[in-house]
mmCIF file of C-alpha atoms in Angstrom:
data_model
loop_
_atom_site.group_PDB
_atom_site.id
_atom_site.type_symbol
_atom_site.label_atom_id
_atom_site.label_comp_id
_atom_site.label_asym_id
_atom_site.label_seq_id
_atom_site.Cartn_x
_atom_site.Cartn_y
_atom_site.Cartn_z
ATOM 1 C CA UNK D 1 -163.661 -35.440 -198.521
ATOM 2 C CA UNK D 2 -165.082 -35.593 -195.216
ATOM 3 C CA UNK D 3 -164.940 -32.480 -192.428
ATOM 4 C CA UNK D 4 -163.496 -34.597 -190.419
ATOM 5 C CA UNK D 5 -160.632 -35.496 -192.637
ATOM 6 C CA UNK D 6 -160.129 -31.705 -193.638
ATOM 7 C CA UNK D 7 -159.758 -30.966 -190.266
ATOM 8 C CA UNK D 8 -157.327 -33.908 -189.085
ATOM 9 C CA UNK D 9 -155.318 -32.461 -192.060
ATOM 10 C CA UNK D 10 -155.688 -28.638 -191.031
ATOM 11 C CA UNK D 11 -154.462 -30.003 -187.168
ATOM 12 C CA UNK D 12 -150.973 -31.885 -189.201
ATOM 13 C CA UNK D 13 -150.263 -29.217 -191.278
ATOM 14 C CA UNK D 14 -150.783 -26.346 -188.004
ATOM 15 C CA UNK D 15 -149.038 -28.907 -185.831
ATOM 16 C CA UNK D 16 -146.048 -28.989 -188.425
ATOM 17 C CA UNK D 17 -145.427 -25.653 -189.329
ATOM 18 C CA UNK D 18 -145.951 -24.198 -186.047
ATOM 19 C CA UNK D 19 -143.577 -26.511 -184.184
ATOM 20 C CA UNK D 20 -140.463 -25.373 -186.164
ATOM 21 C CA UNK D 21 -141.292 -21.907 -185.647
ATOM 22 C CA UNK D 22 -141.904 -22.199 -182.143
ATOM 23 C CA UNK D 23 -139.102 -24.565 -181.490
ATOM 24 C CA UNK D 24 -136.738 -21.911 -182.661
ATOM 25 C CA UNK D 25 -138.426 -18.784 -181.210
ATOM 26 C CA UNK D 26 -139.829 -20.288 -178.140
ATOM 27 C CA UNK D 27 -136.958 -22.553 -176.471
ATOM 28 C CA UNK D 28 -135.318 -20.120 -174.647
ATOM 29 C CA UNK D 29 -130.941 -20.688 -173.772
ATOM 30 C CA UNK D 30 -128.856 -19.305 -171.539
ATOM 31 C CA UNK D 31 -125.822 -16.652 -172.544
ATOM 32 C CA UNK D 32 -124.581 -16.968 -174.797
ATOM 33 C CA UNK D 33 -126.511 -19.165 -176.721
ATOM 34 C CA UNK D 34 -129.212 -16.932 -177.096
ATOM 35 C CA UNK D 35 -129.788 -13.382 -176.770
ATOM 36 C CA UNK D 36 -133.691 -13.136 -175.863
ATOM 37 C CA UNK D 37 -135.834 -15.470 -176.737
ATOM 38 C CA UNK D 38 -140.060 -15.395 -177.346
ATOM 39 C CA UNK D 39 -142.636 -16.690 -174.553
ATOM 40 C CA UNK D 40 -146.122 -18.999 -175.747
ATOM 41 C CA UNK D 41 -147.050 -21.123 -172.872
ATOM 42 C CA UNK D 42 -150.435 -22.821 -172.046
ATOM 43 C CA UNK D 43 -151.274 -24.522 -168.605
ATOM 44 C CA UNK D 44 -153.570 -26.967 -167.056
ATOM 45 C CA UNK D 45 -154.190 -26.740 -163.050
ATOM 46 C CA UNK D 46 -156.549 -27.725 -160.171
ATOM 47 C CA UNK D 47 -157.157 -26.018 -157.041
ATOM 48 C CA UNK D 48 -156.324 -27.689 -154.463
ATOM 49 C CA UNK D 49 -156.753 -24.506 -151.423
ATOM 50 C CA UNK D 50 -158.967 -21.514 -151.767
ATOM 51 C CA UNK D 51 -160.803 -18.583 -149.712
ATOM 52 C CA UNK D 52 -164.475 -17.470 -150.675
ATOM 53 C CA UNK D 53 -164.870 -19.479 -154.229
ATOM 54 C CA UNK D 54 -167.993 -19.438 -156.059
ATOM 55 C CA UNK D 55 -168.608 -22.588 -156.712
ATOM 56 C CA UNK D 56 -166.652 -25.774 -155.346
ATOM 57 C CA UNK D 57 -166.946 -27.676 -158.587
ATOM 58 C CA UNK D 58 -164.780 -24.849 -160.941
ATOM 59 C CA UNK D 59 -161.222 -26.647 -159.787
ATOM 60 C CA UNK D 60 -159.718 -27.033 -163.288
ATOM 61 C CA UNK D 61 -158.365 -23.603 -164.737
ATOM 62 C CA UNK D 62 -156.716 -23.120 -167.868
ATOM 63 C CA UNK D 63 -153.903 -20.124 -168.507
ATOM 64 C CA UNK D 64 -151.555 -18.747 -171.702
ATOM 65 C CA UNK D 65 -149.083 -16.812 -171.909
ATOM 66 C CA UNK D 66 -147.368 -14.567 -174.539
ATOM 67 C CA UNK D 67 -144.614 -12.783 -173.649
ATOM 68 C CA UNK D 68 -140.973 -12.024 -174.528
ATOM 69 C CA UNK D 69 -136.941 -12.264 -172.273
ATOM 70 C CA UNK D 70 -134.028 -11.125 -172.350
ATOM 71 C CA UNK D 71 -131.090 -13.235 -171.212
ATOM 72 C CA UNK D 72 -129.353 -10.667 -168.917
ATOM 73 C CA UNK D 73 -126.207 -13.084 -168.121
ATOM 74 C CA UNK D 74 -125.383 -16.540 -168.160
ATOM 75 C CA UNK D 75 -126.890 -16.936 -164.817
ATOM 76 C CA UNK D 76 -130.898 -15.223 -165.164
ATOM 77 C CA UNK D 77 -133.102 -13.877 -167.489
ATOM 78 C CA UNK D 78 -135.852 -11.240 -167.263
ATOM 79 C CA UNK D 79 -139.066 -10.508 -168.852
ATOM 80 C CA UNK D 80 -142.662 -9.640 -169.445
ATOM 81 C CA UNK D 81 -145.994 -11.903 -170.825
ATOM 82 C CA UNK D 82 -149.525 -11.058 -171.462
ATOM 83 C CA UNK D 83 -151.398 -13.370 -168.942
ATOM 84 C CA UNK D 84 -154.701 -14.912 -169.620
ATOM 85 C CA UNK D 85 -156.833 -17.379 -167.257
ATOM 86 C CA UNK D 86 -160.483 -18.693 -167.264
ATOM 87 C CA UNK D 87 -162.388 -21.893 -165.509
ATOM 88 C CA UNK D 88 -166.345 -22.600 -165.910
ATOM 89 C CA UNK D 89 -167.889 -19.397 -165.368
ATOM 90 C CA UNK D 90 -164.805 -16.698 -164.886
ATOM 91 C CA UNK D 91 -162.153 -15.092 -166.858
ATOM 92 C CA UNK D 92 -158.627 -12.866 -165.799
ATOM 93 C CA UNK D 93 -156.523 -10.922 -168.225
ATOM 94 C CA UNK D 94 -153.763 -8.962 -167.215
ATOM 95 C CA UNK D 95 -149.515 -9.056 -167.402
ATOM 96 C CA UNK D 96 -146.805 -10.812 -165.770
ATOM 97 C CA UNK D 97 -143.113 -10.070 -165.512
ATOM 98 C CA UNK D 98 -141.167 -12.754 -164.972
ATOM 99 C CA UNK D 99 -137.788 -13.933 -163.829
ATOM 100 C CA UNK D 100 -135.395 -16.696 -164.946
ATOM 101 C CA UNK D 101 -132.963 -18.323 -163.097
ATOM 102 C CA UNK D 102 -130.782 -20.846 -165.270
ATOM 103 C CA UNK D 103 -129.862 -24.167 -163.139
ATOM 104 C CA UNK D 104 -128.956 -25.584 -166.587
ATOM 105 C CA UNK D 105 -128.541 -25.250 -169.818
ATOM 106 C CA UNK D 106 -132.095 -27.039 -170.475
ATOM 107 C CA UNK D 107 -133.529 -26.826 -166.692
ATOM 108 C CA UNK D 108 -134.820 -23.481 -165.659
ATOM 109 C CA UNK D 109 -136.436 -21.971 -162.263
ATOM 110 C CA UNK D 110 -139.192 -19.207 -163.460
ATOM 111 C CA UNK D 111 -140.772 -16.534 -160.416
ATOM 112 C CA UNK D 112 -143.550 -14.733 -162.123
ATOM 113 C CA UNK D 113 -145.595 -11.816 -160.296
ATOM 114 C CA UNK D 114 -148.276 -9.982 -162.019
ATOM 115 C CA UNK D 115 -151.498 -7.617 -162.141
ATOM 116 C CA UNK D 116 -155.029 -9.018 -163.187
ATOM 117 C CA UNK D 117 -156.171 -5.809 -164.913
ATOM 118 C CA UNK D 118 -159.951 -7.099 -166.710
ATOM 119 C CA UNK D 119 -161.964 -9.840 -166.824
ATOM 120 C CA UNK D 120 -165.695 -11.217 -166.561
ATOM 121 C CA UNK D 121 -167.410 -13.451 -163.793
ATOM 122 C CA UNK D 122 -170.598 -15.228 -164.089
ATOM 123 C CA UNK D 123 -171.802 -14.735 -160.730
ATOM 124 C CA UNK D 124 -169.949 -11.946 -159.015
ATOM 125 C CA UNK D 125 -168.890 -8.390 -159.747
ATOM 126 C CA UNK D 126 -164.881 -8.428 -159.951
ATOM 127 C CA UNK D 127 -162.957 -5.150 -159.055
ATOM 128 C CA UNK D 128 -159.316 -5.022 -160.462
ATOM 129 C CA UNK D 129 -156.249 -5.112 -160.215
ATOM 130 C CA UNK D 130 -156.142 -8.272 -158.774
ATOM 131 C CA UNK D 131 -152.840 -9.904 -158.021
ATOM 132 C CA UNK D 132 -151.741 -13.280 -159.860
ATOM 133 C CA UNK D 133 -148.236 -15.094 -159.074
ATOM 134 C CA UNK D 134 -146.478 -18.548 -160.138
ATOM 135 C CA UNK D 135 -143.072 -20.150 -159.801
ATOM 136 C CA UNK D 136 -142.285 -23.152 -162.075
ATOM 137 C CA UNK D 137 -139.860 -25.530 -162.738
ATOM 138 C CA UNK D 138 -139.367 -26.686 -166.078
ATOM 139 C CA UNK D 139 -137.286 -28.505 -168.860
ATOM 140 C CA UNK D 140 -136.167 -26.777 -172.372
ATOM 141 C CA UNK D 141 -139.117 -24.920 -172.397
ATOM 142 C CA UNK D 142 -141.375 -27.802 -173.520
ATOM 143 C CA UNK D 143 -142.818 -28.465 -169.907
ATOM 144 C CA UNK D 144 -142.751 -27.353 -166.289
ATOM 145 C CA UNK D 145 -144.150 -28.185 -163.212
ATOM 146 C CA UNK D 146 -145.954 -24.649 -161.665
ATOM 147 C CA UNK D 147 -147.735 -23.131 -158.599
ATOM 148 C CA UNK D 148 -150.067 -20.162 -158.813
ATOM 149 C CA UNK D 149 -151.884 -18.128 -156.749
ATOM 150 C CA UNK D 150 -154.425 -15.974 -157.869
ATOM 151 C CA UNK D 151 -156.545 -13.392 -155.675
ATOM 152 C CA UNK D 152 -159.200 -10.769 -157.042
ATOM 153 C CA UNK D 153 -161.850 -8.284 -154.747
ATOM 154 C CA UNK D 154 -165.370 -9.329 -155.236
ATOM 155 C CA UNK D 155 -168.923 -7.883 -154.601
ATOM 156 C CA UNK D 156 -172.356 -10.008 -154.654
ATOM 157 C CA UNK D 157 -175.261 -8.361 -154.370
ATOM 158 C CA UNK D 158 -178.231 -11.652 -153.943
ATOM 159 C CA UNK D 159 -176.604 -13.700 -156.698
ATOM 160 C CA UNK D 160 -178.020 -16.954 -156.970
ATOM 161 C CA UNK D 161 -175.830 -19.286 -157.391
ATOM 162 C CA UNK D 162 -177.264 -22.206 -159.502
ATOM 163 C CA UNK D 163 -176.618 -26.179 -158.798
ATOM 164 C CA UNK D 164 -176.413 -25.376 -155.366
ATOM 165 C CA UNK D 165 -179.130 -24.547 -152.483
ATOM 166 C CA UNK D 166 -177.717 -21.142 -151.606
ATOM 167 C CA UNK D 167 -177.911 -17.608 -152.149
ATOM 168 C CA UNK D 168 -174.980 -14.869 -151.850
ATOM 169 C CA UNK D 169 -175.941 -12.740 -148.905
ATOM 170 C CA UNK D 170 -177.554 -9.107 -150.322
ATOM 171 C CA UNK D 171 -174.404 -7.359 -149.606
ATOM 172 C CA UNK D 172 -171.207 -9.393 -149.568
ATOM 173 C CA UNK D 173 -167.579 -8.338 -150.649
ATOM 174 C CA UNK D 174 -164.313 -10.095 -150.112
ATOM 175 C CA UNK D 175 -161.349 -11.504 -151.465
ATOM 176 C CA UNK D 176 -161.884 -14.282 -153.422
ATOM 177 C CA UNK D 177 -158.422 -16.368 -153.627
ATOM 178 C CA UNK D 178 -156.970 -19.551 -154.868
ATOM 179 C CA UNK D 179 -153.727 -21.686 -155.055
ATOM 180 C CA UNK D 180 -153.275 -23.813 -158.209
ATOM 181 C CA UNK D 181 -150.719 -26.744 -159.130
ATOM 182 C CA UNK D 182 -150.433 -28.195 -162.861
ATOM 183 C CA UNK D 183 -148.534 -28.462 -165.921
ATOM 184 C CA UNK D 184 -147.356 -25.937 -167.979
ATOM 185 C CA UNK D 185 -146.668 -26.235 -171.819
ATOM 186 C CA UNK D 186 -144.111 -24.231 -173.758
ATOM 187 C CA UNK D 187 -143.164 -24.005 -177.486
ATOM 188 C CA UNK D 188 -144.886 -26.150 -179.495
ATOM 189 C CA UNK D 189 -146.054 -28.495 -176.930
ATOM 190 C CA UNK D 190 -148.438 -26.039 -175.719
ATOM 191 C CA UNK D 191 -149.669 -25.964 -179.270
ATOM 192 C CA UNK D 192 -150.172 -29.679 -178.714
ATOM 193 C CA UNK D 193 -151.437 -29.593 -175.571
ATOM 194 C CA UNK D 194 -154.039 -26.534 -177.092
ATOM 195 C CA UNK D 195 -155.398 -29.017 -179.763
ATOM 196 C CA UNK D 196 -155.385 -31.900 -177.686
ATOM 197 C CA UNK D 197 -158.074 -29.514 -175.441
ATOM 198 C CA UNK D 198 -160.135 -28.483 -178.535
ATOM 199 C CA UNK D 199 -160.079 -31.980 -179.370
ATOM 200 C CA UNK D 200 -161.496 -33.262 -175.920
ATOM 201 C CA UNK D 201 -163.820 -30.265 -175.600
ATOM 202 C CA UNK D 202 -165.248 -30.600 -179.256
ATOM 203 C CA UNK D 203 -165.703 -34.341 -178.072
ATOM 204 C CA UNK D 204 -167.500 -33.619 -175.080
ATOM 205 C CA UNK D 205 -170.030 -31.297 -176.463
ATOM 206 C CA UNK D 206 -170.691 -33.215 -179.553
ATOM 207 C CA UNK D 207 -171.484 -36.581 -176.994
ATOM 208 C CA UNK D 208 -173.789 -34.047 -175.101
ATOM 209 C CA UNK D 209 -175.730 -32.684 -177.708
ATOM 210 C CA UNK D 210 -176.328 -36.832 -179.084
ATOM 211 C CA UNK D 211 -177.908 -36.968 -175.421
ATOM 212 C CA UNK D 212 -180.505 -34.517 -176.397
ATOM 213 C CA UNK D 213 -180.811 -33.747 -179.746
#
């Protein structure tokens, strides 16, 4: 058998198994359906406003989120995740609490404020905490439409900065901030939407290494 037939079957099988536990651990419900309920969320964003960013071309960034809430009443919920973000050349790990406000039984308003508290950069030194924040709209937990901003403290010290014609200034610190809009998967379509991005990204470097190998 073929790798890539082992691994189309590895994808069903993970796809499969994981969705019913995730669909019953993961879909959060209002009181008093449910009690608490578990958090596994992945996103996909652009930037569309920023202040002091490396580089203009990192505008896609991808974030997760494992966490766990408590339905307090019918009306809200409250909780906490373990936060997660990265783009081309920079990575943020931290926690979020988060509140829920139920509109429905299935529709959901999410406010989630949280500290960056480690992470790496390619071309800058990072000093944490840094401050991360979203609000969200979504639907059974499966998707929601979200806005983030992020902000960290930064320090270059004559960085070049490659695929451009400039050079960080010898001594340069700031706040490097940026708001985000995307889609955010819950359950097991963020186990979906995770595949579907190993999928693409396994495409795309196989179709660049053909270009020089």
């Amino acid at each position: 058998m073929k790798i890539y037939k082992i691994f189309f079957l590895t994808v069903l099988s993970v796809l499969f198994f994981s969705s019913q536990l995730l669909a019953a651990w993961c879909q959060g419900k209002p009181l008093p359906e449910q009690k608490s309920f578990g958090v596994f969320e992945t996103s996909w964003k652009t930037r569309f406003a920023d202040s002091n960013t490396r580089l203009s071309k990192d505008k896609f960034l991808l974030t997760g989120e494992l966490g766990y809430m408590k339905n307090m009443t019918p009306n809200y919920s409250i909780g906490a995740t373990l936060y997660g973000s990265g783009d081309d050349d920079a990575g943020n790990f931290g926690i979020k609490f988060r509140y829920r406000r139920w509109l429905t039984k299935t529709v959901s308003f999410d406010i989630s404020p949280g500290i960056l508290l480690a992470g790496s950069d390619n071309y800058q030194t990072v000093k944490y905490p840094g401050f991360v924040a979203s609000t969200s709209i979504g639907v059974r937990d499966l998707i929601a439409f979200d806005l983030q901003f992020q902000a960290v403290r930064y320090n270059n010290s004559g960085i070049f900065y490659p695929y451009t014609n400039i050079s960080a200034p010898l001594s340069n610190s700031g706040t490097q901030t940026g708001w985000y809009i995307g889609v955010r998967f819950g359950s097991y379509a963020a186990v979906i939407s995770t595949v579907t991005a190993l999928v693409i990204g396994a495409i795309l470097v196989s179709s660049i290494d053909d270009q020089y190998y």
